[in-house]
XYZ file of C-alpha atoms in Angstrom:
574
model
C 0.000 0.000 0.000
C 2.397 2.514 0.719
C 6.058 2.536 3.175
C 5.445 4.207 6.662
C 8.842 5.233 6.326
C 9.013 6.593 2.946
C 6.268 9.134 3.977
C 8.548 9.572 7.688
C 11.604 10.592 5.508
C 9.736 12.786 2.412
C 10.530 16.358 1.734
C 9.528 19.332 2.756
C 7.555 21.468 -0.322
C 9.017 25.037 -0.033
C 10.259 24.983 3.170
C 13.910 25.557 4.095
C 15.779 22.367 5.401
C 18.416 22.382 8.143
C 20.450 19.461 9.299
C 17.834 18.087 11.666
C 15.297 17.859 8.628
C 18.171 15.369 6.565
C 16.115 12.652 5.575
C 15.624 10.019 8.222
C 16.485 12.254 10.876
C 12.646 11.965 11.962
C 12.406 7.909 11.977
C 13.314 7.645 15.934
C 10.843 10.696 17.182
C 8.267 9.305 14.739
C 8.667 5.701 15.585
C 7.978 7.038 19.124
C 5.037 8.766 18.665
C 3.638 5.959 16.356
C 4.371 3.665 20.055
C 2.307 5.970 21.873
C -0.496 5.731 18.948
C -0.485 2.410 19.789
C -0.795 2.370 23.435
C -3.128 4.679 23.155
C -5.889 2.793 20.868
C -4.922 -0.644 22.802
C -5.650 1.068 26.281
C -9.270 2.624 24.502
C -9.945 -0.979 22.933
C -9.856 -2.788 25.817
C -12.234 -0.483 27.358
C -16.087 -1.876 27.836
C -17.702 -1.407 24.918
C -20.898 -2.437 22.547
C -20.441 -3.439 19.395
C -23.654 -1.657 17.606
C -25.092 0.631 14.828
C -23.371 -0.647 11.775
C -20.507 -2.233 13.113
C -21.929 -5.462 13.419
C -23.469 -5.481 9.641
C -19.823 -5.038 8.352
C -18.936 -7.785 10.952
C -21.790 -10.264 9.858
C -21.147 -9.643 6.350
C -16.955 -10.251 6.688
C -18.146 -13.587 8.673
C -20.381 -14.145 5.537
C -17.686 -13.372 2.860
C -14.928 -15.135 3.791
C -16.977 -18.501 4.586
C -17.772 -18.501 1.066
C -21.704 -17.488 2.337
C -22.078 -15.112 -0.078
C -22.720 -10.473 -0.394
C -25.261 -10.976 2.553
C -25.579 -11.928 6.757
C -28.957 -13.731 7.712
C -30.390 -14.067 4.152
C -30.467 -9.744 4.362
C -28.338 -7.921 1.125
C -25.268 -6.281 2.317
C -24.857 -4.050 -0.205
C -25.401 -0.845 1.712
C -21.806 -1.989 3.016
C -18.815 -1.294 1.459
C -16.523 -4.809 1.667
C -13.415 -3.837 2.388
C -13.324 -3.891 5.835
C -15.503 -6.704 6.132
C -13.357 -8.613 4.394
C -10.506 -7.549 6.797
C -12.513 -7.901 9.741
C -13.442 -11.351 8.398
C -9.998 -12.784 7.915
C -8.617 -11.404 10.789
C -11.700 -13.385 13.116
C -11.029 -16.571 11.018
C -7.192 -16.120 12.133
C -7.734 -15.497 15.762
C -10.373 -18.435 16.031
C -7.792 -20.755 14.705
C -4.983 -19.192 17.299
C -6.983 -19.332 20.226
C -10.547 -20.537 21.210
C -12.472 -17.075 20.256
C -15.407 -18.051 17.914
C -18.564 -16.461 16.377
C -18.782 -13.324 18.039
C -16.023 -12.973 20.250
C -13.743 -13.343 17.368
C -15.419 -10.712 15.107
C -15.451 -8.078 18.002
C -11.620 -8.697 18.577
C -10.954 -8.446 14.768
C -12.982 -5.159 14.693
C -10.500 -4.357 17.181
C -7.827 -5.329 15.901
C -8.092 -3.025 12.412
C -8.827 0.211 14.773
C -5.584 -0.181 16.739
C -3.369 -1.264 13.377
C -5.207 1.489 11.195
C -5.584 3.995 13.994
C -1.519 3.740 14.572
C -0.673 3.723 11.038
C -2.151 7.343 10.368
C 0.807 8.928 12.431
C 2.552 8.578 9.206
C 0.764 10.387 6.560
C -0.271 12.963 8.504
C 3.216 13.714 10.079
C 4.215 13.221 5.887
C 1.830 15.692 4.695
C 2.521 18.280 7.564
C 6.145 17.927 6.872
C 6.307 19.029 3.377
C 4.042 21.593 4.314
C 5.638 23.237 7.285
C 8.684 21.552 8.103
C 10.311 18.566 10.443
C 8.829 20.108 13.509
C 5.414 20.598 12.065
C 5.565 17.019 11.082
C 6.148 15.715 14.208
C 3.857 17.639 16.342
C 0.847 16.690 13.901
C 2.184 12.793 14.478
C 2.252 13.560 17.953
C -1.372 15.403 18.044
C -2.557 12.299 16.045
C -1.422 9.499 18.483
C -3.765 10.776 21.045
C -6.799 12.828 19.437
C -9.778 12.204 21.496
C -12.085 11.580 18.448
C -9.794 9.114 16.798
C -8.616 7.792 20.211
C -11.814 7.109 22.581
C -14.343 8.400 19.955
C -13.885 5.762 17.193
C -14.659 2.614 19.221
C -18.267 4.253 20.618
C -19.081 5.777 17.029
C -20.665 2.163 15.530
C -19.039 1.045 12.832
C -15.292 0.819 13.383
C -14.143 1.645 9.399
C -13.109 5.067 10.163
C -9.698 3.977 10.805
C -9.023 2.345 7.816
C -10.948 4.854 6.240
C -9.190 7.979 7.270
C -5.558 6.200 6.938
C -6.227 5.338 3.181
C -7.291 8.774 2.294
C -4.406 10.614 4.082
C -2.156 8.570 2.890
C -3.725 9.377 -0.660
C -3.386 12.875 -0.215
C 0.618 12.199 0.859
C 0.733 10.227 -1.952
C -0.534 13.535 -4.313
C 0.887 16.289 -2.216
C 4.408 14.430 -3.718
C 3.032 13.737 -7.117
C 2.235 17.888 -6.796
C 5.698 18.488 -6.169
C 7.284 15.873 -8.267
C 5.275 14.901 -10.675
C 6.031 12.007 -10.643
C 3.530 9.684 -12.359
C 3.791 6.310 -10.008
C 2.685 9.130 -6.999
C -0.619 9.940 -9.139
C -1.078 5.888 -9.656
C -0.910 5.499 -6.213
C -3.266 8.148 -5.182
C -5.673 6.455 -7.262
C -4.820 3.285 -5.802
C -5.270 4.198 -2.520
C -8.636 6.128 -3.031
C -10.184 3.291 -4.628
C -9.273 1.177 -1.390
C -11.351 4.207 0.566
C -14.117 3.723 -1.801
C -14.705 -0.114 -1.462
C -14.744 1.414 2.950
C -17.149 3.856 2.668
C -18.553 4.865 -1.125
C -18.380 8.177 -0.486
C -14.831 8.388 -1.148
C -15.592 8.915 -4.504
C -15.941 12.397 -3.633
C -12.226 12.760 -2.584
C -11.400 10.974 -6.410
C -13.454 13.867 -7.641
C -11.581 16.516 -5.709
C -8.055 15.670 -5.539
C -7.861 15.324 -9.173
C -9.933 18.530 -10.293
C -7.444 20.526 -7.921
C -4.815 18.927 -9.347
C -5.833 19.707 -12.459
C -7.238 23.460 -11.951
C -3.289 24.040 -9.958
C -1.951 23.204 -13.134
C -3.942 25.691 -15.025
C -3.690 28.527 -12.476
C -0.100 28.131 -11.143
C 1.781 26.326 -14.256
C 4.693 24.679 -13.402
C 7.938 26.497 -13.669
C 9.623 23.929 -16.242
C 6.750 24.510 -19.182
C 4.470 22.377 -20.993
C 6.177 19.115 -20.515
C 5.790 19.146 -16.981
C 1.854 20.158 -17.167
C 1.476 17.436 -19.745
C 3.167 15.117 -17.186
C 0.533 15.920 -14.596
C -2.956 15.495 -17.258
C -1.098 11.924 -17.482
C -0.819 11.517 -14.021
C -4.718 12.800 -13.173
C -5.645 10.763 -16.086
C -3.571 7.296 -14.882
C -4.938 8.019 -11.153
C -7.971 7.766 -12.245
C -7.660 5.247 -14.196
C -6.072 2.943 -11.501
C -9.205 4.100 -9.284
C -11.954 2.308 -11.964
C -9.742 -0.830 -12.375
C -9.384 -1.284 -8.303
C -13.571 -0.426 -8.126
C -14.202 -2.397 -10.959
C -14.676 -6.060 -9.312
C -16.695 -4.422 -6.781
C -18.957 -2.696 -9.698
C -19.359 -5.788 -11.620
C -20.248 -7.389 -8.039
C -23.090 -4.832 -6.975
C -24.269 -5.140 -10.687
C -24.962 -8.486 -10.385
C -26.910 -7.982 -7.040
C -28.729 -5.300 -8.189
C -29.078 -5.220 -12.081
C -27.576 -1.410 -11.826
C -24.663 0.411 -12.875
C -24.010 2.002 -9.648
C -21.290 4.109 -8.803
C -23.300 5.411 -4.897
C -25.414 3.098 -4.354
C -26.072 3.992 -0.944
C -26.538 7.874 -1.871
C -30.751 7.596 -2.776
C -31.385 5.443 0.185
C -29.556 7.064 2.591
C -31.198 10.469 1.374
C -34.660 9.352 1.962
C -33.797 8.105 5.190
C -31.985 10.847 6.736
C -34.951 13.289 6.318
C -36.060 13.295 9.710
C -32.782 13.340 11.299
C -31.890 16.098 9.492
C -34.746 17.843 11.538
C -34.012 16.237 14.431
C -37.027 14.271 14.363
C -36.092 10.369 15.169
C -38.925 9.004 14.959
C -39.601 10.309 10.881
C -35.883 8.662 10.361
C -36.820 5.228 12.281
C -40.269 5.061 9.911
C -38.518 5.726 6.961
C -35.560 3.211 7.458
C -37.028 0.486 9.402
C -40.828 0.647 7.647
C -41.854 -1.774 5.622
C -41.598 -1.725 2.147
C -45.052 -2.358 0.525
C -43.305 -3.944 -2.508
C -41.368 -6.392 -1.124
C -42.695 -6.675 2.927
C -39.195 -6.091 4.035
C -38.288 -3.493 5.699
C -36.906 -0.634 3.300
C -33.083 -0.515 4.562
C -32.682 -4.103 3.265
C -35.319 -3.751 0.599
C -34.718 -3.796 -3.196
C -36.409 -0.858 -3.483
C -33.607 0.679 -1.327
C -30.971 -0.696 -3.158
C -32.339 0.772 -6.291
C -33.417 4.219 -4.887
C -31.705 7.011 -7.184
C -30.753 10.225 -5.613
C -31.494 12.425 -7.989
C -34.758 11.443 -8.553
C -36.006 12.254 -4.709
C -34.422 15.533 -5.025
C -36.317 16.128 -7.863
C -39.673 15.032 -6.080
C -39.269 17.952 -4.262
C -36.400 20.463 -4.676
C -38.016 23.047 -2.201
C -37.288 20.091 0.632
C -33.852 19.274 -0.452
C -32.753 23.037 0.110
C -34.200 23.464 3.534
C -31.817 19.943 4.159
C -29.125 21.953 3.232
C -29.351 24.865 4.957
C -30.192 22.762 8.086
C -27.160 20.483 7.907
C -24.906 23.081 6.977
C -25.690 24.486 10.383
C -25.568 21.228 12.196
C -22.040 20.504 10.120
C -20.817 23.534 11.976
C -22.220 22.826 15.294
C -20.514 19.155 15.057
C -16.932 20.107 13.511
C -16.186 23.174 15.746
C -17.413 20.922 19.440
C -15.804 18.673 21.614
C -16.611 15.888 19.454
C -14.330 17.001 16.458
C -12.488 20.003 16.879
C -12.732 21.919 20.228
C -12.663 25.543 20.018
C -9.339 26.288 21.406
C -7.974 24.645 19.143
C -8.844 26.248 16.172
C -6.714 29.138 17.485
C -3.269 26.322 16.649
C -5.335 25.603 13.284
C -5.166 29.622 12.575
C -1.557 29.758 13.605
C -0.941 26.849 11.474
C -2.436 28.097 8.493
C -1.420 32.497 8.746
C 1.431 32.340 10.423
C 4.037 31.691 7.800
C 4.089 33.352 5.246
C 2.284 31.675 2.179
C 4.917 31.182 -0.752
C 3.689 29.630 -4.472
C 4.839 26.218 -3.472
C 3.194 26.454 0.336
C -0.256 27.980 -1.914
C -0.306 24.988 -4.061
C 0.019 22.532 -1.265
C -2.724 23.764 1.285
C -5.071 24.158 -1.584
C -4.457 20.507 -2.394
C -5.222 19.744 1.461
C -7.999 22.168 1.859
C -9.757 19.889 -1.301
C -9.696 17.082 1.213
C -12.873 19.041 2.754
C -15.034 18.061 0.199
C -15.367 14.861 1.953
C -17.333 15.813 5.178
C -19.190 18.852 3.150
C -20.753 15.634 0.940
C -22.822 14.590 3.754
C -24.712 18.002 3.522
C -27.438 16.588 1.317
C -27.770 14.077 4.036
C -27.254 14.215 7.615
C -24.599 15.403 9.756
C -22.855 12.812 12.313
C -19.617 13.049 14.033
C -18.494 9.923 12.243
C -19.291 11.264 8.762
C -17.919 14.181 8.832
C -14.570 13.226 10.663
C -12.660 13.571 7.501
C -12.555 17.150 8.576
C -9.858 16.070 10.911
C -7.362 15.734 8.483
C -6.399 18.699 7.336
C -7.224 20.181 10.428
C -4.348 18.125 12.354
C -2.021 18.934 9.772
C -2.672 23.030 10.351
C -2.643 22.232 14.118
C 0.553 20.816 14.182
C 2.276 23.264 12.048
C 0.453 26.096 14.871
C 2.219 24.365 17.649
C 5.264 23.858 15.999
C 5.474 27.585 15.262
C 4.493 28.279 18.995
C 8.021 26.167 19.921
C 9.896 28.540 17.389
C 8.735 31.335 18.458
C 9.379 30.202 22.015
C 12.657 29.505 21.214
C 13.376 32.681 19.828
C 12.220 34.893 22.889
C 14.047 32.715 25.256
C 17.610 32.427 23.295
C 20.374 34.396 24.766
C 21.849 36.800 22.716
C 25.036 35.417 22.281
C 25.595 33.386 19.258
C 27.399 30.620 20.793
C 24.482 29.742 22.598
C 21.432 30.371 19.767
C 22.335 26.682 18.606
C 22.346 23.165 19.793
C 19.537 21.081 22.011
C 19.914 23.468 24.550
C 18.554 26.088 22.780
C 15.841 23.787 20.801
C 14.158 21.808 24.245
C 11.610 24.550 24.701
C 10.599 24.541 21.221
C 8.723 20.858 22.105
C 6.717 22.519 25.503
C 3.381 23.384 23.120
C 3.612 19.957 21.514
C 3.651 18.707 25.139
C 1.138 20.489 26.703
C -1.190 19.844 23.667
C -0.910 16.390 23.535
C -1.221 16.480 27.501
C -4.312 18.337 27.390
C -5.708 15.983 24.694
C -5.275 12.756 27.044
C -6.894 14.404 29.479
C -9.985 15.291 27.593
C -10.747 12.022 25.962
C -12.295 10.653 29.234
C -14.982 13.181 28.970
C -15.303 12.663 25.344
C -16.017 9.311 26.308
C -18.703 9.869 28.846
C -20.320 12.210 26.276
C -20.881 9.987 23.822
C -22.359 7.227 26.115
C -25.177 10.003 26.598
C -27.567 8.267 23.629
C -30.125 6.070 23.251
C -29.011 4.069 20.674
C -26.888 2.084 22.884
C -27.520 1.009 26.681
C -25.892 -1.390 29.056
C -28.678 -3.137 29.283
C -28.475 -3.928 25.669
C -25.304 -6.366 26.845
C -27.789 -7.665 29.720
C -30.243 -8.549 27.668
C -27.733 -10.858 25.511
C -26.339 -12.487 28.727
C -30.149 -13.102 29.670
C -30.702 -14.982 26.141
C -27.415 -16.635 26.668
C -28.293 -17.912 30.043
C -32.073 -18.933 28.797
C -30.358 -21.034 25.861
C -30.138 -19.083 23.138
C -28.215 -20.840 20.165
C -26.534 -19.402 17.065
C -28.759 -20.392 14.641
C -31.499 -18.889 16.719
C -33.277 -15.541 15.481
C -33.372 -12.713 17.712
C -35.678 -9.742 16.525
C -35.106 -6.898 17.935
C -34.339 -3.067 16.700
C -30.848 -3.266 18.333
C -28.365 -5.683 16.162
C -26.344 -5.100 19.142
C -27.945 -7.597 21.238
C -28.087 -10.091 18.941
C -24.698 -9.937 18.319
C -23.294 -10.562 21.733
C -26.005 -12.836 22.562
C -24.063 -14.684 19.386
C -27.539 -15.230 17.430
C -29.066 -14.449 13.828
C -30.344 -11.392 13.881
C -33.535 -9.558 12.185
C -34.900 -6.049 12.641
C -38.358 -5.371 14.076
C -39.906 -3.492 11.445
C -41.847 -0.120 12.595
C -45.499 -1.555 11.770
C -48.598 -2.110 13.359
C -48.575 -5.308 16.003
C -50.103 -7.465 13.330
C -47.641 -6.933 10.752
C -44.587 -7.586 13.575
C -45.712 -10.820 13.981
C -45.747 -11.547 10.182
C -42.811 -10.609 9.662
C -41.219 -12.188 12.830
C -42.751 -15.830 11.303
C -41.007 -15.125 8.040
C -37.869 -14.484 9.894
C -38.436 -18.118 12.057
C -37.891 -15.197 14.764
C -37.704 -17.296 18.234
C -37.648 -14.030 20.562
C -38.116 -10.507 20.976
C -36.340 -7.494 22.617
C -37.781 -3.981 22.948
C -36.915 -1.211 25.133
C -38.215 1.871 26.486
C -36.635 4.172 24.113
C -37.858 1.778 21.058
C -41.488 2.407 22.070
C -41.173 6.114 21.974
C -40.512 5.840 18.589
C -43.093 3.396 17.952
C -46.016 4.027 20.516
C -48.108 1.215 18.989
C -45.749 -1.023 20.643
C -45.914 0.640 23.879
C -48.019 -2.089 25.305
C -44.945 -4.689 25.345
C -43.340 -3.045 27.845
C -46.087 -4.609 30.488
C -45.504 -8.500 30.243
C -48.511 -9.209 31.976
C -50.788 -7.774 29.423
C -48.642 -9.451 26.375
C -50.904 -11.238 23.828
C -50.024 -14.198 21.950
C -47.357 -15.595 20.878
C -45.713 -14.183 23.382
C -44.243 -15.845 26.543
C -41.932 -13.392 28.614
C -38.233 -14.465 30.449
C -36.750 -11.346 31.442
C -37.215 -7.780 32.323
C -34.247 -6.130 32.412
C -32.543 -2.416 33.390
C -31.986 -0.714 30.530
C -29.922 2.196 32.472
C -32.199 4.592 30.131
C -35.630 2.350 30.946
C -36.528 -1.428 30.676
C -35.629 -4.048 28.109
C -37.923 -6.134 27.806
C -37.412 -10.186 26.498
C -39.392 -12.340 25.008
C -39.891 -16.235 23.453
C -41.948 -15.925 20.387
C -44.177 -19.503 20.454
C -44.769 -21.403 17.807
């Protein structure tokens, strides 16, 4: 994919070496910082978690994949799901079942793991590459540093519910590394690997067809607006670069093309974009419940319900904007304000620290080479502002974080030069040497200090929803302990519990009682879980939360404490 320590030892772009930016000089600092990455994501790993939202869909379907079991978990399409990291995820629980005596779901959750602390680690490396040629050694090293421990990417990641955005995030920095060098050098194996590695993002998370679009039209437009300095040859050069980039994109999509083709009898290139749009209306409002009907109704053409529906997987985005435009520009305006409210907050990007991102970006002086460079990096923002015709969510928009570690590591490095500066004595013999460089590393420090110390809180925070609960773990135990077994079909909202109770899974639609049941028969569902928050958003269900007034076929084992009201279980009888 691409040499950690090729990107540890790259250039600068523009800006002036000395003899402690020689290349190599950064491999023991970096090698470091890319140890306390590590500890870092192993320490937030081990922590108690629940393995829910999405995550265990990608997990289900890697599971699926690699037993030869097909583009589906539970006889439901996968297709909404990229299968890249299910594929990972997959091979990596097939090789720690046959190391030690971890199957089903035990295995799955440590593979899931196992990507975010490999993945997580890894992105030291392009980052501290890209900061580095943008700002220098020192820049480099702080934006490593600031990486290793980022709350968001450090105790935000595991509670976010899927677990890709490590892989996810490494693949497209390194991309932009990979064309921040092709910018400079043009040379043409840089572009191809760009391409590459944004077609590995894409088969993650579709949208990263986005960053195809923008790194190569701002490669392109620099070429048009700031020629290089050696003439036409070199512009030519970089049209054949763009051009084989892109290229090497469709051939490392293609498989996956022909693949969803086959499942769906479309030429898709977002095939998630339509269904997610319809969807996301109501949480765009804020309105849950509108968002739970829309993805969890069911889907009068097929009785499933419509996020595993055909007529989701065929869903065309263009064609519900066009049912009604006036709709899709209020969704706009409202995300773009909830895009701001979720970048610039202590999930993302905490407001002090855009004051380092300032620094970073306006306090050196911006020369043509510099220009060309941060424009490239400022195109990686085209990512999270894709999700504006959708929702907003911390974990779709955390693209964002890219550049912005980059600028906030060239801030704090400038804070340690100027710090240096107003402490050196005057004479010359003692401007130079460590002595007069130590105090240059005390903003680095206390950033990365104060970032440790945050991510508890971070942590706490985003256990404040209702999407996940302890009591979602109890419940499992409780089926466990009543006999559950693996092929057995848990229906419940929450994947989650089915998935650490180590069962099938399939959703309870949002219908009417009647329908529940017909659907639960067509699943061979043999129980039921439902909690308090579940029946807010579906008062016609309300009455299952009293197990003494339960009708037919329902026999009740367990009611449980939720932490944010009761879980209820049930047998579903023949």
């Amino acid at each position: 994919m691409f040499n950690p320590l090729d990107i540890a030892s790259g250039g600068r772009g523009g800006y002036p070496m000395d003899a402690s930016d020689r290349p190599g000089a950064a491999r023991r600092p970096l090698a470091a910082i890319a140890a306390l990455a590590l500890v870092t994501r192993v320490f937030w790993i081990l922590q108690p978690r629940l393995v829910w939202g999405d995550e265990p869909f990608y997990l289900w379907l890697g599971q699926s994949l690699v037993t030869g079991g097909g583009y589906q978990f539970f006889g439901i399409s996968g297709v909404h799901f990229s299968p890249l990291f299910p594929l990972l995820a997959g091979a990596v629980a097939q090789a720690i079942s046959g190391l030690a005596p971890a199957g089903g779901s035990t295995a799955l959750m440590a593979a899931s793991g196992v990507l975010y602390v490999v993945f997580g680690t890894l992105l030291v490396f392009p980052i501290h590459g890209i900061a580095r040629r943008l700002s220098g050694r020192g820049a480099g090293l702080t934006a490593a540093a600031i990486t290793a421990v980022y709350p968001a990417l450090t105790a935000g990641i595991p509670l976010w519910g899927t677990l890709t955005e490590p892989l996810y995030l490494l693949l497209v920095a390194a991309a932009w590394w990979a064309w921040l060098v092709a910018l400079e050098t043009y040379r043409l194996r840089m572009y191809a690997l760009g391409g590459l590695l944004v077609g590995l993002a894409y088969l993650t998370r579709s949208e990263a067809l986005v960053y195809l679009v923008a790194g190569a039209g701002i490669l392109g437009l620099l070429q048009a607006v700031f020629p290089p300095g050696a003439g036409q040859g070199r512009r030519q050069r970089a049209l054949v670069g763009i051009a084989l980039g892109a290229l090497v994109f469709l051939l490392v999509i293609s498989p996956y093309l022909i693949v969803l083709h086959g499942l769906t009898g479309k030429w898709q290139l977002a095939e998630e974009a339509g269904s997610t749009y319809v969807s996301a209306r109501g949480l765009a409002y804020g309105d849950v419940a509108a968002f739970d009907r829309a993805t969890w109704g069911l889907d009068p053409a097929s009785g499933e319900v419509y996020l595993f529906s055909p007529t989701s997987e065929g869903q065309g985005l263009l064609d519900a904007i066009r049912a009604n435009p006036k709709a899709f520009a209020r969704q706009l305006r409202a995300n773009w304000e909830d895009l701001i409210a979720t970048v610039f907050s202590g999930k993302l990007i905490p407001w002090p620290l855009t004051g380092l991102m300032a620094l970073g970006l306006f306090a050196r002086r911006w020369d043509r080479p510099r220009l060309r460079g941060e424009l490239l990096l400022a195109s990686s923002l085209a990512g999270p502002l894709s999700f504006l015709p959708f929702f907003i969510q911390d974990r779709y928009v955390v693209g964002a974080l890219l550049p912005a570690l980059v600028w906030m590591g060239a801030g704090a490095a400038w804070l340690g030069t100027w710090l240096v500066d107003s402490l050196a004595a005057p004479a010359p013999q003692q401007t130079e040497g460590p002595r007069r460089r130590w105090p240059g590393v005390v903003p680095a420090a206390a950033v990365v200090v104060a970032l440790l110390l945050a991510s508890p809180s971070l942590r706490a925070a985003l256990h404040q929803t209702n999407s996940f609960q302890p009591g979602h773990l109890a419940a499992a135990r409780a089926l466990r302990d009543f006999g559950a077994a693996a092929e057995d079909v848990v229906m419940t909202r929450y994947p989650a519990i089915a998935f650490h109770a180590g069962t099938r899974w399939a959703p309870t639609p949002a219908a009417p009682w009647a329908q529940v049941v017909a659907y639960a028969q067509s699943k061979n569902a043999r129980f039921l879980a439902v909690d308090g928050w579940e029946t807010k958003l579906r008062p016609q269900l309300a009455f299952l939360l009293q197990p003494d007034s339960a009708p037919p076929p329902l026999r009740h084992i367990a009611t449980l404490d939720g932490g944010a009201g009761p879980v209820v279980l049930y047998e579903l009888m023949p």
